[in-house]
Structure formats: C-alpha cells, structure tokens
C-alpha cells in the first residue's frame, strides 16, 4: 500500500476490491444459512475489517511496519515502476544514472504524471521495519520492461538498468529488517541488460540494520548485480547482526554491504555467506569510514555456467572480504579491521579466468593520487584462503594492488597487529601480496599461530620479501620502511618465539 498526503494506494487494486465485496456479502450469506424459518432469524455480528498495511509513504517522520507477506514481481502483483536518477560509484568515480525501479517498502515521493521520483518532496526521518516476509522475483518484471532497459547493443533506451529495492529510505532515516527478505533472480538468463536488486537502502545520515535474514538466489544473468545493504550517503551506520547469503549461478557484481560516503560505520556482527561468480566485494567503503568484521565472512568464487562468459573487466576479477579503494579525493583512513573469521575460496576449473584474485582484505589503488592515503590493516581474527583447480590464482590474506592507470603509484600501508599461522611464507606467497606497495612495518606486530602439523623448532623466513610477495615482477614499486621496528610474537602461550634477526627467520619452540 502507498500512503501520500492525499490518498492511499494499495499494492493490488483487484484483490482489495474482491476483499471488500466479500466482507459486505459474508454476513448476509451467513444470516440466511443460519435460518430454518423466519422465527429463527439470527443476526450475526460482522467481523471487523483488517486494515491494509501502509508500505510506501511520501510523508516525513513516520514509521511503517510490515508484518505480512509482500511479493514484488509476483504473477498477480501490481507493482508500480518509476524512474529514478541516482549517484553511483564506478571505477571512474561518481556518475549519475537514470534507472527504472520497483520497491516493496519505501519512504519516497512520486511524480505520478511523469512516473518518476519527486526530489522536491523527498521525505526524511522515515523508519521502515520489516517483521514479515518480503519476496522478490525478477522474471515477470524484467519481461515486462526489458525493451526499456539499455543493453550493450542498444544504449539509446531510456534506462541504464532495472532495479528492485526491497526497503528504501532517504536522508536521516532508519531501515530495520527483523523478518525475511528473499530475492530470486529467475529472469531469462540470456538477458544482457543490468538487473539489480538491493535489500536495505538508505540516504545520508541513515541507519541500516539487519536483525533477520536476507537471501539472494537464482540463475541470474551476465549483468546481474546485488547488494544486501547499500548507500552512497555520508554519516551512515550499517550493521549486520544476523544472516545474509547469496548463491547465484551468474553475476557481474555482488556486495553484501557497500557505502560510498564518508564518516560511516560498516560492521558485521553476524554471518555473511556468498557463492557466485563475478566481482565479489563482501564489505566495502569508498569514504573515510570504519570497516569492521566481528563474526563470519565466507566467500566462494565459482565459474560462470558453460555457454556464458563473464563481462567483468580484467582488473575486476576479485573476491575479497573487506574492500578498500584508494582514491585521491579521500582524506583520513580508519583501520581495516578483522576480529572474526574470513574464509575466501576460489573453485577453479579449466574455464576459469586466470586473472581472478582473492583476498581477506584488499586495497585497490585506483589512481596515483590515492597513494597519499595510509591504510592501517589489522587482523585480530582468522583469515583462511584456499583454491582448487588447474590454474594458480593470486591469493593472500591481504592484497595491495595498483591498477594500470596508477602503475607508477603504490598502496601506502601501515601494518598493525596481524595474526597468522606460521608457515613458509617465502614459498606460499599468501600472507601479503603486492603490485605497487610502500609498507611501513614500524609499530606492526606479527602474531604467530602454530599449524596442527607444525613441528616445533622449524624455522621459516620472515624477511620483508617473504612476508610481502612482490607479484609485480619488477613492473610496480616495491618499497618498505621500519622493518627493524617490527615485533613478532606468539599467539599461543605454550610457545616461545625464536627470532634469528640476522638471517630473518622465526620458529616457535615449546615452553
């Protein structure tokens, strides 16, 4: 149901009319059914009509709560499609895009004559709470509007892509999911237009909280995109306290929580699991914001189905837990912080993209000016990486890579506390991996854990070149400072660290 200052719109006019007629007719039918003759006439009280829930409003400072079952894209759904101009973040920076959209719950104003949002009446201070079920299907809606959405072969169509927003608000608002949001990418897999679904979306100064479940399923298509929570505003708080999952056969770009503004908090206290192809950035920040994992991130990269080719560009074949793009326009850098567990896997085959790369944390130098930003990386938890198949992929607990457009630059990294399993770093190349780096070890602490098969006393290299693998082959900068100030300790109280500073080797010895 839509609520405006002048009237209320229901999601399905036909169903509401049928329900109203039934409520009028039911007492009369029951009255005659209960009478054997005129003397036995009994008048039954009419049950009170149940109110339709208001799910979309253009009024500020109101609260909307869903406790029922809402379906977007169902066969009988009467979904309102509207145009919206949005600011989005691309590799080239922020750009404006005009999209065709539908939503389940929202604080939004419409210009009904033009079938678009009315930015002059944008509501603020709206609270949306989902305690029921929101189900989204893409099939029927994509089929209905596909001729209006741009494709790689036809960019003259009016809309850049088609987008469905489960819960959407503007500035200084709150979105809370306490129920279930289930998204099914069940549209034609041969569609080449961008099909985009977002779960919780808020404007500047808003708070997004998932206390329920958010799931993405389906076949998808080559240009499918998904976001669990998303905003491009500043001063945002985005918290996952429960479960978010994605298991999609085809995908271009997938993120569980992404923000594009500054001065925000992005925190995972729950579980986020993703298994899909494409560019997979579980948690991202594009501004000067906190990015913290306190619980579980579990990521698996898989191939596209046979017969379909990924449209992801060469430098974007990435899967990572915490993503940090380094851009010249930014200032101030809170730490990238993992206190929980991050698992990253690449399941490779002969058809896999050799350029695919996977990291627990990833710093992506987008432009040379971004090297002025110093990122402090901290791992107080566990990062596990693994790969399978005939192709070797660049993978590490943390990766620091300059793009070709910034090839003369370097990611400026300050090592904080870093907990990791002692192993032959010089051979595995999977602790830190770099293509363009200036690493500051000063004040850093490498906290070592023994593996189950570790033989006490076995020494491994901890030389700078062993800790940070130079994957650039001499084509990118490789610099470090402060190595003599690095601390190496044992995370296990049953072991002491034996550090040969002359030969740069370390072993763990039983106490």
Short mmCIF file of C-alpha atoms in Angstrom, two decimals:
data_model
loop_
_atom_site.label_atom_id
_atom_site.label_comp_id
_atom_site.label_asym_id
_atom_site.label_seq_id
_atom_site.Cartn_x
_atom_site.Cartn_y
_atom_site.Cartn_z
CA UNK A 1 0.00 0.00 0.00
CA UNK A 2 1.17 3.54 -0.80
CA UNK A 3 0.45 6.42 1.56
CA UNK A 4 0.52 10.03 0.40
CA UNK A 5 -0.72 13.29 1.84
CA UNK A 6 -3.96 13.00 -0.14
CA UNK A 7 -4.76 9.33 -0.60
CA UNK A 8 -3.75 5.73 -0.02
CA UNK A 9 -2.73 3.39 -2.82
CA UNK A 10 -2.86 -0.37 -2.37
CA UNK A 11 -0.40 -2.74 -3.98
CA UNK A 12 -3.16 -4.73 -5.76
CA UNK A 13 -6.39 -2.91 -6.52
CA UNK A 14 -8.26 -6.02 -7.72
CA UNK A 15 -7.53 -8.00 -4.58
CA UNK A 16 -8.64 -5.16 -2.34
CA UNK A 17 -11.92 -4.79 -4.27
CA UNK A 18 -12.60 -8.51 -4.01
CA UNK A 19 -11.87 -8.45 -0.29
CA UNK A 20 -14.21 -5.51 0.24
CA UNK A 21 -17.10 -7.17 -1.63
CA UNK A 22 -16.55 -10.39 0.29
CA UNK A 23 -16.70 -8.56 3.60
CA UNK A 24 -20.03 -6.99 2.56
CA UNK A 25 -21.56 -10.24 1.31
CA UNK A 26 -20.38 -12.61 4.02
CA UNK A 27 -22.77 -11.51 6.83
CA UNK A 28 -25.79 -11.80 4.50
CA UNK A 29 -24.81 -15.28 3.35
CA UNK A 30 -24.26 -16.45 6.91
CA UNK A 31 -27.57 -14.93 8.02
CA UNK A 32 -29.60 -16.96 5.50
CA UNK A 33 -27.59 -20.11 6.04
CA UNK A 34 -28.34 -20.00 9.78
CA UNK A 35 -32.16 -19.63 9.41
CA UNK A 36 -34.62 -22.52 9.06
CA UNK A 37 -37.61 -20.13 9.10
CA UNK A 38 -38.46 -16.54 9.78
CA UNK A 39 -38.79 -17.12 13.54
CA UNK A 40 -35.22 -18.37 13.72
CA UNK A 41 -33.75 -15.24 12.15
CA UNK A 42 -30.39 -14.57 13.76
CA UNK A 43 -28.26 -11.51 13.08
CA UNK A 44 -24.55 -12.32 13.20
CA UNK A 45 -22.10 -9.52 14.04
CA UNK A 46 -19.79 -8.52 11.21
CA UNK A 47 -16.12 -9.19 11.87
CA UNK A 48 -14.07 -6.01 11.79
CA UNK A 49 -12.25 -5.48 8.51
CA UNK A 50 -8.49 -5.82 8.70
CA UNK A 51 -6.59 -2.72 7.70
CA UNK A 52 -4.22 -2.79 4.78
CA UNK A 53 -0.65 -2.12 5.87
CA UNK A 54 0.91 1.07 4.58
CA UNK A 55 4.22 0.10 2.97
CA UNK A 56 5.20 3.20 0.97
CA UNK A 57 4.90 6.80 2.15
CA UNK A 58 5.87 10.27 0.99
CA UNK A 59 5.48 11.74 4.48
CA UNK A 60 8.43 12.58 6.73
CA UNK A 61 8.96 11.38 10.29
CA UNK A 62 6.64 8.38 10.10
CA UNK A 63 7.11 4.69 10.90
CA UNK A 64 5.92 1.88 8.63
CA UNK A 65 5.87 -1.74 9.79
CA UNK A 66 5.29 -4.81 7.65
CA UNK A 67 4.08 -7.94 9.44
CA UNK A 68 2.63 -9.71 6.40
CA UNK A 69 3.81 -11.28 3.17
CA UNK A 70 4.83 -8.82 0.47
CA UNK A 71 5.61 -10.04 -3.04
CA UNK A 72 7.31 -7.90 -5.67
CA UNK A 73 7.27 -9.34 -9.17
CA UNK A 74 4.65 -11.99 -8.48
CA UNK A 75 2.23 -13.06 -11.20
CA UNK A 76 -0.62 -11.14 -9.55
CA UNK A 77 1.44 -8.25 -8.19
CA UNK A 78 0.51 -4.72 -9.25
CA UNK A 79 3.97 -3.21 -8.94
CA UNK A 80 4.49 0.48 -9.66
CA UNK A 81 7.57 1.16 -11.80
CA UNK A 82 9.19 4.57 -11.60
CA UNK A 83 12.26 6.38 -12.88
CA UNK A 84 14.99 7.50 -10.51
CA UNK A 85 18.22 9.39 -11.07
CA UNK A 86 20.91 8.13 -8.70
CA UNK A 87 24.55 8.76 -7.92
CA UNK A 88 26.59 5.59 -8.27
CA UNK A 89 30.26 4.80 -7.74
CA UNK A 90 32.22 3.44 -10.70
CA UNK A 91 35.90 2.98 -11.44
CA UNK A 92 35.79 6.46 -12.98
CA UNK A 93 34.23 7.98 -9.85
CA UNK A 94 30.65 9.07 -9.13
CA UNK A 95 28.25 9.24 -12.05
CA UNK A 96 24.53 9.91 -12.48
CA UNK A 97 22.35 7.14 -13.86
CA UNK A 98 18.63 7.07 -14.65
CA UNK A 99 17.09 3.73 -13.77
CA UNK A 100 13.68 2.07 -13.78
CA UNK A 101 12.76 0.86 -10.31
CA UNK A 102 10.23 -1.00 -8.16
CA UNK A 103 10.17 -1.27 -4.38
CA UNK A 104 8.45 -3.23 -1.60
CA UNK A 105 8.70 -0.73 1.27
CA UNK A 106 9.86 2.88 0.94
CA UNK A 107 9.88 6.44 2.11
CA UNK A 108 9.72 8.10 -1.28
CA UNK A 109 7.74 10.76 -3.16
CA UNK A 110 6.46 10.23 -6.69
CA UNK A 111 5.59 12.48 -9.58
CA UNK A 112 2.77 10.30 -10.90
CA UNK A 113 2.34 12.27 -14.11
CA UNK A 114 5.95 11.59 -15.09
CA UNK A 115 6.24 8.19 -13.30
CA UNK A 116 9.39 9.26 -11.52
CA UNK A 117 10.58 10.26 -8.07
CA UNK A 118 9.86 13.81 -6.92
CA UNK A 119 13.06 15.06 -5.32
CA UNK A 120 11.36 18.30 -4.24
CA UNK A 121 9.21 16.38 -1.76
CA UNK A 122 11.68 13.72 -0.64
CA UNK A 123 10.62 12.52 2.83
CA UNK A 124 13.15 12.39 5.68
CA UNK A 125 13.15 10.76 9.09
CA UNK A 126 11.24 7.69 7.88
CA UNK A 127 11.51 4.40 9.78
CA UNK A 128 10.85 1.14 7.92
CA UNK A 129 10.58 -2.12 9.86
CA UNK A 130 10.04 -5.49 8.22
CA UNK A 131 8.79 -8.16 10.62
CA UNK A 132 7.19 -10.24 7.90
CA UNK A 133 8.35 -11.63 4.59
CA UNK A 134 9.42 -9.71 1.50
CA UNK A 135 9.78 -11.88 -1.60
CA UNK A 136 11.20 -10.53 -4.84
CA UNK A 137 11.05 -12.24 -8.25
CA UNK A 138 12.73 -10.66 -11.25
CA UNK A 139 11.19 -12.78 -14.03
CA UNK A 140 7.85 -11.08 -14.71
CA UNK A 141 9.14 -7.54 -14.18
CA UNK A 142 12.15 -8.00 -16.45
CA UNK A 143 9.93 -9.48 -19.14
CA UNK A 144 7.54 -6.53 -18.82
CA UNK A 145 10.16 -3.77 -19.02
CA UNK A 146 13.09 -5.33 -20.89
CA UNK A 147 12.55 -3.23 -24.02
CA UNK A 148 13.08 -0.03 -21.99
CA UNK A 149 16.39 -1.09 -20.42
CA UNK A 150 19.70 -0.47 -22.15
CA UNK A 151 21.79 -3.34 -23.46
CA UNK A 152 25.40 -3.34 -24.68
CA UNK A 153 23.99 -3.28 -28.22
CA UNK A 154 21.37 -0.59 -27.58
CA UNK A 155 22.37 2.27 -25.29
CA UNK A 156 19.64 4.59 -26.60
CA UNK A 157 16.92 3.03 -24.47
CA UNK A 158 15.73 5.33 -21.67
CA UNK A 159 17.01 3.47 -18.59
CA UNK A 160 20.53 2.38 -17.67
CA UNK A 161 19.27 -0.67 -15.79
CA UNK A 162 16.30 -2.16 -13.96
CA UNK A 163 16.45 -2.12 -10.17
CA UNK A 164 14.31 -3.52 -7.36
CA UNK A 165 14.64 -2.03 -3.87
CA UNK A 166 13.34 -4.15 -1.01
CA UNK A 167 13.42 -1.36 1.61
CA UNK A 168 14.34 2.20 0.60
CA UNK A 169 14.54 5.48 2.52
CA UNK A 170 16.06 8.92 2.03
CA UNK A 171 18.01 11.11 4.44
CA UNK A 172 18.17 10.72 8.23
CA UNK A 173 16.06 7.60 8.20
CA UNK A 174 16.15 4.07 9.61
CA UNK A 175 15.68 0.69 7.95
CA UNK A 176 15.39 -2.44 10.10
CA UNK A 177 14.85 -5.96 8.82
CA UNK A 178 13.64 -8.32 11.54
CA UNK A 179 11.91 -10.74 9.17
CA UNK A 180 12.99 -12.34 5.92
CA UNK A 181 13.89 -10.87 2.54
CA UNK A 182 14.19 -13.49 -0.21
CA UNK A 183 15.32 -12.46 -3.68
CA UNK A 184 15.00 -14.78 -6.68
CA UNK A 185 16.88 -13.86 -9.87
CA UNK A 186 14.59 -16.01 -12.00
CA UNK A 187 14.55 -13.90 -15.17
CA UNK A 188 15.69 -15.07 -18.60
CA UNK A 189 19.43 -15.87 -18.25
CA UNK A 190 20.06 -14.62 -21.78
CA UNK A 191 19.07 -11.05 -20.84
CA UNK A 192 22.08 -8.75 -21.29
CA UNK A 193 20.59 -5.69 -19.55
CA UNK A 194 21.71 -4.95 -16.00
CA UNK A 195 19.26 -6.39 -13.47
CA UNK A 196 19.93 -5.03 -10.00
CA UNK A 197 18.37 -5.88 -6.61
CA UNK A 198 19.15 -4.13 -3.32
CA UNK A 199 17.98 -5.16 0.14
CA UNK A 200 18.26 -2.26 2.60
CA UNK A 201 18.97 1.17 1.09
CA UNK A 202 19.30 4.49 2.93
CA UNK A 203 20.28 8.09 2.28
CA UNK A 204 22.66 10.39 4.10
CA UNK A 205 22.54 10.19 7.89
CA UNK A 206 20.59 6.92 7.88
CA UNK A 207 20.91 3.68 9.82
CA UNK A 208 20.56 0.25 8.20
CA UNK A 209 20.19 -2.81 10.44
CA UNK A 210 19.67 -6.46 9.56
CA UNK A 211 18.40 -8.48 12.51
CA UNK A 212 16.64 -11.02 10.31
CA UNK A 213 17.55 -12.85 7.13
CA UNK A 214 18.43 -11.59 3.64
CA UNK A 215 18.94 -14.17 0.89
CA UNK A 216 19.71 -13.95 -2.83
CA UNK A 217 19.09 -16.99 -5.04
CA UNK A 218 18.66 -17.94 -8.67
CA UNK A 219 20.24 -18.32 -12.08
CA UNK A 220 20.81 -14.62 -12.74
CA UNK A 221 22.38 -13.37 -15.97
CA UNK A 222 25.68 -11.93 -17.15
CA UNK A 223 24.82 -8.42 -15.89
CA UNK A 224 23.11 -9.32 -12.62
CA UNK A 225 24.07 -7.14 -9.65
CA UNK A 226 23.12 -7.42 -5.99
CA UNK A 227 23.56 -5.51 -2.73
CA UNK A 228 22.49 -6.63 0.72
CA UNK A 229 22.76 -3.09 2.14
CA UNK A 230 23.75 -0.03 0.13
CA UNK A 231 24.10 3.72 0.37
CA UNK A 232 26.09 6.49 -1.27
CA UNK A 233 25.41 8.98 1.51
CA UNK A 234 27.70 10.04 4.36
CA UNK A 235 27.23 9.58 8.12
CA UNK A 236 25.78 6.10 7.68
CA UNK A 237 25.58 3.24 10.15
CA UNK A 238 25.17 -0.20 8.55
CA UNK A 239 25.05 -3.24 10.84
CA UNK A 240 24.51 -6.89 10.04
CA UNK A 241 23.60 -8.72 13.24
CA UNK A 242 22.16 -11.85 11.67
CA UNK A 243 22.33 -13.75 8.37
CA UNK A 244 22.90 -12.61 4.78
CA UNK A 245 23.56 -15.07 1.95
CA UNK A 246 23.94 -15.09 -1.84
CA UNK A 247 24.07 -18.15 -4.08
CA UNK A 248 23.64 -17.17 -7.72
CA UNK A 249 24.75 -19.00 -10.87
CA UNK A 250 25.56 -15.86 -12.88
CA UNK A 251 26.54 -12.45 -11.57
CA UNK A 252 28.58 -9.42 -12.59
CA UNK A 253 28.94 -7.51 -9.30
CA UNK A 254 27.94 -8.58 -5.78
CA UNK A 255 28.34 -6.86 -2.41
CA UNK A 256 26.73 -7.51 0.96
CA UNK A 257 27.33 -4.06 2.49
CA UNK A 258 28.59 -1.10 0.46
CA UNK A 259 28.85 2.60 1.27
CA UNK A 260 30.02 5.49 -0.86
CA UNK A 261 30.11 8.39 1.58
CA UNK A 262 32.35 9.31 4.50
CA UNK A 263 32.22 9.25 8.30
CA UNK A 264 30.28 6.00 8.43
CA UNK A 265 30.31 2.70 10.30
CA UNK A 266 30.06 -0.60 8.42
CA UNK A 267 30.10 -3.51 10.85
CA UNK A 268 29.36 -7.22 10.53
CA UNK A 269 28.37 -8.91 13.78
CA UNK A 270 26.54 -11.75 12.03
CA UNK A 271 27.18 -14.15 9.18
CA UNK A 272 27.62 -13.30 5.51
CA UNK A 273 27.99 -16.14 3.02
CA UNK A 274 28.40 -15.73 -0.75
CA UNK A 275 28.90 -18.31 -3.51
CA UNK A 276 28.82 -16.92 -7.04
CA UNK A 277 30.96 -15.77 -9.98
CA UNK A 278 31.92 -12.22 -10.87
CA UNK A 279 33.31 -9.33 -8.84
CA UNK A 280 32.56 -10.16 -5.20
CA UNK A 281 33.31 -7.49 -2.60
CA UNK A 282 31.63 -8.53 0.63
CA UNK A 283 32.08 -5.31 2.63
CA UNK A 284 33.25 -2.06 1.05
CA UNK A 285 33.89 1.54 1.91
CA UNK A 286 34.51 4.38 -0.52
CA UNK A 287 34.87 7.07 2.12
CA UNK A 288 36.62 7.66 5.41
CA UNK A 289 34.62 5.09 7.35
CA UNK A 290 35.07 2.20 9.74
CA UNK A 291 35.01 -1.21 8.09
CA UNK A 292 34.92 -3.98 10.70
CA UNK A 293 34.21 -7.71 10.67
CA UNK A 294 33.46 -9.17 14.10
CA UNK A 295 31.97 -12.50 13.07
CA UNK A 296 31.92 -14.58 9.87
CA UNK A 297 32.51 -13.81 6.20
CA UNK A 298 32.51 -16.91 4.00
CA UNK A 299 33.13 -16.39 0.27
CA UNK A 300 33.45 -18.77 -2.68
CA UNK A 301 34.17 -17.78 -6.27
CA UNK A 302 32.89 -20.15 -8.97
CA UNK A 303 32.86 -20.19 -12.76
CA UNK A 304 30.04 -18.92 -14.92
CA UNK A 305 27.89 -21.76 -16.32
CA UNK A 306 29.06 -23.30 -19.57
CA UNK A 307 27.99 -21.25 -22.57
CA UNK A 308 28.17 -17.90 -20.73
CA UNK A 309 31.12 -15.52 -20.50
CA UNK A 310 31.72 -13.06 -17.68
CA UNK A 311 31.56 -9.36 -18.61
CA UNK A 312 33.78 -8.37 -15.67
CA UNK A 313 36.80 -6.35 -16.81
CA UNK A 314 40.32 -7.74 -16.41
CA UNK A 315 41.26 -5.85 -13.24
CA UNK A 316 37.92 -6.52 -11.55
CA UNK A 317 38.10 -10.29 -11.25
CA UNK A 318 38.26 -10.01 -7.47
CA UNK A 319 36.76 -11.78 -4.48
CA UNK A 320 37.51 -10.32 -1.07
CA UNK A 321 36.13 -9.85 2.43
CA UNK A 322 36.99 -6.19 3.14
CA UNK A 323 37.49 -3.89 0.15
CA UNK A 324 39.34 -0.57 0.20
CA UNK A 325 39.54 1.54 -2.99
CA UNK A 326 42.25 4.19 -2.74
CA UNK A 327 41.20 7.40 -4.48
CA UNK A 328 42.77 10.84 -4.49
CA UNK A 329 39.56 12.55 -3.34
CA UNK A 330 39.57 10.89 0.07
CA UNK A 331 41.09 12.01 3.37
CA UNK A 332 41.67 10.21 6.66
CA UNK A 333 41.73 6.44 6.87
CA UNK A 334 40.36 4.41 9.80
CA UNK A 335 41.80 0.91 10.12
CA UNK A 336 40.62 -2.05 8.11
CA UNK A 337 39.80 -4.40 10.97
CA UNK A 338 39.01 -8.10 11.16
CA UNK A 339 38.19 -9.55 14.57
CA UNK A 340 36.27 -12.55 13.28
CA UNK A 341 36.78 -15.16 10.58
CA UNK A 342 37.14 -14.53 6.85
CA UNK A 343 37.17 -17.53 4.51
CA UNK A 344 37.92 -16.94 0.83
CA UNK A 345 37.93 -19.77 -1.73
CA UNK A 346 38.32 -19.91 -5.49
CA UNK A 347 36.95 -23.09 -7.05
CA UNK A 348 38.77 -23.11 -10.35
CA UNK A 349 38.38 -25.16 -13.50
CA UNK A 350 40.00 -25.20 -16.91
CA UNK A 351 37.49 -22.49 -17.92
CA UNK A 352 38.32 -20.14 -15.04
CA UNK A 353 39.59 -16.61 -15.62
CA UNK A 354 43.36 -16.72 -14.87
CA UNK A 355 43.26 -13.09 -13.66
CA UNK A 356 40.90 -13.98 -10.80
CA UNK A 357 42.37 -12.97 -7.42
CA UNK A 358 41.19 -13.48 -3.85
CA UNK A 359 41.96 -11.76 -0.53
CA UNK A 360 40.72 -11.41 3.01
CA UNK A 361 41.41 -7.67 2.75
CA UNK A 362 42.11 -5.84 -0.50
CA UNK A 363 43.46 -2.33 -1.10
CA UNK A 364 42.86 -1.24 -4.69
CA UNK A 365 44.88 1.79 -5.85
CA UNK A 366 42.53 3.43 -8.34
CA UNK A 367 44.64 6.50 -9.19
CA UNK A 368 48.17 7.63 -8.43
CA UNK A 369 46.93 10.35 -6.08
CA UNK A 370 45.48 7.68 -3.81
CA UNK A 371 48.93 6.74 -2.55
CA UNK A 372 48.85 9.70 -0.14
CA UNK A 373 46.31 7.68 1.90
CA UNK A 374 47.91 5.44 4.52
CA UNK A 375 45.80 2.40 5.39
CA UNK A 376 46.32 0.64 8.72
CA UNK A 377 45.49 -3.07 8.37
CA UNK A 378 44.64 -5.11 11.48
CA UNK A 379 43.77 -8.79 11.74
CA UNK A 380 42.92 -9.87 15.28
CA UNK A 381 40.91 -12.83 13.97
CA UNK A 382 41.46 -15.52 11.35
CA UNK A 383 41.77 -15.28 7.57
CA UNK A 384 41.72 -18.53 5.59
CA UNK A 385 42.33 -18.65 1.85
CA UNK A 386 42.24 -21.64 -0.47
CA UNK A 387 42.00 -22.52 -4.14
CA UNK A 388 41.47 -25.56 -6.32
CA UNK A 389 41.72 -26.46 -9.99
CA UNK A 390 44.43 -26.44 -12.67
CA UNK A 391 45.05 -22.66 -12.65
CA UNK A 392 47.04 -20.84 -9.98
CA UNK A 393 45.37 -17.65 -8.75
CA UNK A 394 46.92 -14.75 -6.85
CA UNK A 395 45.55 -15.10 -3.32
CA UNK A 396 46.67 -13.80 0.06
CA UNK A 397 45.35 -12.81 3.45
CA UNK A 398 45.72 -9.22 2.27
CA UNK A 399 46.41 -7.81 -1.19
CA UNK A 400 47.70 -4.37 -2.19
CA UNK A 401 47.46 -3.71 -5.93
CA UNK A 402 47.89 -0.64 -8.13
CA UNK A 403 45.77 -0.60 -11.28
CA UNK A 404 47.37 0.06 -14.65
CA UNK A 405 46.10 3.64 -14.51
CA UNK A 406 48.11 4.04 -11.29
CA UNK A 407 51.03 1.79 -12.18
CA UNK A 408 53.59 4.36 -11.07
CA UNK A 409 51.94 4.68 -7.67
CA UNK A 410 51.92 2.44 -4.62
CA UNK A 411 49.49 1.45 -1.89
CA UNK A 412 50.72 3.09 1.31
CA UNK A 413 50.16 0.51 4.05
CA UNK A 414 50.87 0.62 7.78
CA UNK A 415 50.95 -2.82 9.36
CA UNK A 416 49.13 -3.08 12.67
CA UNK A 417 48.56 -6.31 14.61
CA UNK A 418 48.36 -9.28 12.28
CA UNK A 419 47.56 -12.78 13.49
CA UNK A 420 48.55 -15.59 11.11
CA UNK A 421 49.71 -19.19 11.00
CA UNK A 422 53.48 -19.67 10.83
CA UNK A 423 54.40 -21.27 7.52
CA UNK A 424 56.90 -20.99 4.68
CA UNK A 425 55.80 -17.51 3.60
CA UNK A 426 58.60 -17.29 1.01
CA UNK A 427 57.08 -20.26 -0.84
CA UNK A 428 53.35 -19.90 -0.25
CA UNK A 429 53.23 -16.18 -1.21
CA UNK A 430 49.90 -15.95 0.60
CA UNK A 431 50.40 -13.67 3.60
CA UNK A 432 50.65 -10.28 1.87
CA UNK A 433 50.68 -9.87 -1.92
CA UNK A 434 51.56 -6.63 -3.67
CA UNK A 435 51.75 -4.95 -7.05
CA UNK A 436 52.87 -1.48 -6.03
CA UNK A 437 53.40 -1.06 -2.28
CA UNK A 438 55.06 1.10 0.33
CA UNK A 439 54.82 -0.96 3.53
CA UNK A 440 55.52 0.62 6.91
CA UNK A 441 56.37 -2.12 9.42
CA UNK A 442 57.10 0.33 12.24
CA UNK A 443 54.80 -0.38 15.18
CA UNK A 444 53.47 -3.51 13.49
CA UNK A 445 53.16 -6.84 15.25
CA UNK A 446 53.10 -10.26 13.60
CA UNK A 447 51.28 -12.63 15.97
CA UNK A 448 52.08 -16.22 15.03
CA UNK A 449 49.93 -19.31 15.49
CA UNK A 450 51.21 -22.88 15.08
CA UNK A 451 49.53 -25.10 12.49
CA UNK A 452 48.25 -28.52 13.52
CA UNK A 453 51.13 -30.19 11.66
CA UNK A 454 53.80 -27.71 12.73
CA UNK A 455 56.97 -29.27 14.12
CA UNK A 456 58.24 -27.11 17.00
CA UNK A 457 61.57 -25.51 16.20
CA UNK A 458 61.03 -25.42 12.43
CA UNK A 459 62.25 -22.04 11.19
CA UNK A 460 60.77 -20.07 8.31
CA UNK A 461 61.82 -16.83 6.67
CA UNK A 462 60.21 -13.60 7.84
CA UNK A 463 62.32 -11.37 5.62
CA UNK A 464 60.39 -8.47 4.08
CA UNK A 465 60.40 -10.21 0.69
CA UNK A 466 58.93 -13.33 2.29
CA UNK A 467 56.18 -11.53 4.19
CA UNK A 468 55.12 -9.38 1.22
CA UNK A 469 55.22 -11.24 -2.08
CA UNK A 470 56.13 -8.97 -4.99
CA UNK A 471 53.64 -10.13 -7.63
CA UNK A 472 54.50 -7.23 -9.91
CA UNK A 473 57.55 -8.86 -11.45
CA UNK A 474 59.54 -5.62 -11.21
CA UNK A 475 56.90 -3.61 -13.08
CA UNK A 476 55.47 -1.99 -9.93
CA UNK A 477 57.02 -0.24 -6.96
CA UNK A 478 58.09 -2.40 -4.04
CA UNK A 479 59.16 -0.36 -1.00
CA UNK A 480 59.19 -0.79 2.75
CA UNK A 481 60.34 1.06 5.86
CA UNK A 482 60.56 0.35 9.58
CA UNK A 483 61.24 -3.38 9.31
CA UNK A 484 63.67 -3.26 12.25
CA UNK A 485 60.82 -1.98 14.44
CA UNK A 486 58.53 -4.92 13.60
CA UNK A 487 57.55 -7.13 16.55
CA UNK A 488 56.97 -10.87 16.17
CA UNK A 489 55.17 -12.69 18.97
CA UNK A 490 53.36 -15.96 19.62
CA UNK A 491 49.58 -16.04 19.96
CA UNK A 492 49.89 -19.39 21.72
CA UNK A 493 51.07 -19.17 25.33
CA UNK A 494 52.55 -22.67 25.06
CA UNK A 495 55.16 -21.46 22.55
CA UNK A 496 58.05 -19.03 22.63
CA UNK A 497 59.28 -17.20 19.55
CA UNK A 498 62.87 -17.75 18.43
CA UNK A 499 63.76 -14.91 16.06
CA UNK A 500 67.06 -15.01 14.21
CA UNK A 501 67.32 -11.34 13.27
CA UNK A 502 70.50 -11.88 11.28
CA UNK A 503 69.01 -14.48 8.95
CA UNK A 504 65.44 -13.16 9.25
CA UNK A 505 63.96 -16.49 10.33
CA UNK A 506 61.47 -17.36 13.06
CA UNK A 507 60.48 -20.59 14.78
CA UNK A 508 58.05 -21.48 17.56
CA UNK A 509 59.53 -23.52 20.39
CA UNK A 510 57.56 -25.34 23.06
CA UNK A 511 57.95 -23.88 26.53
#
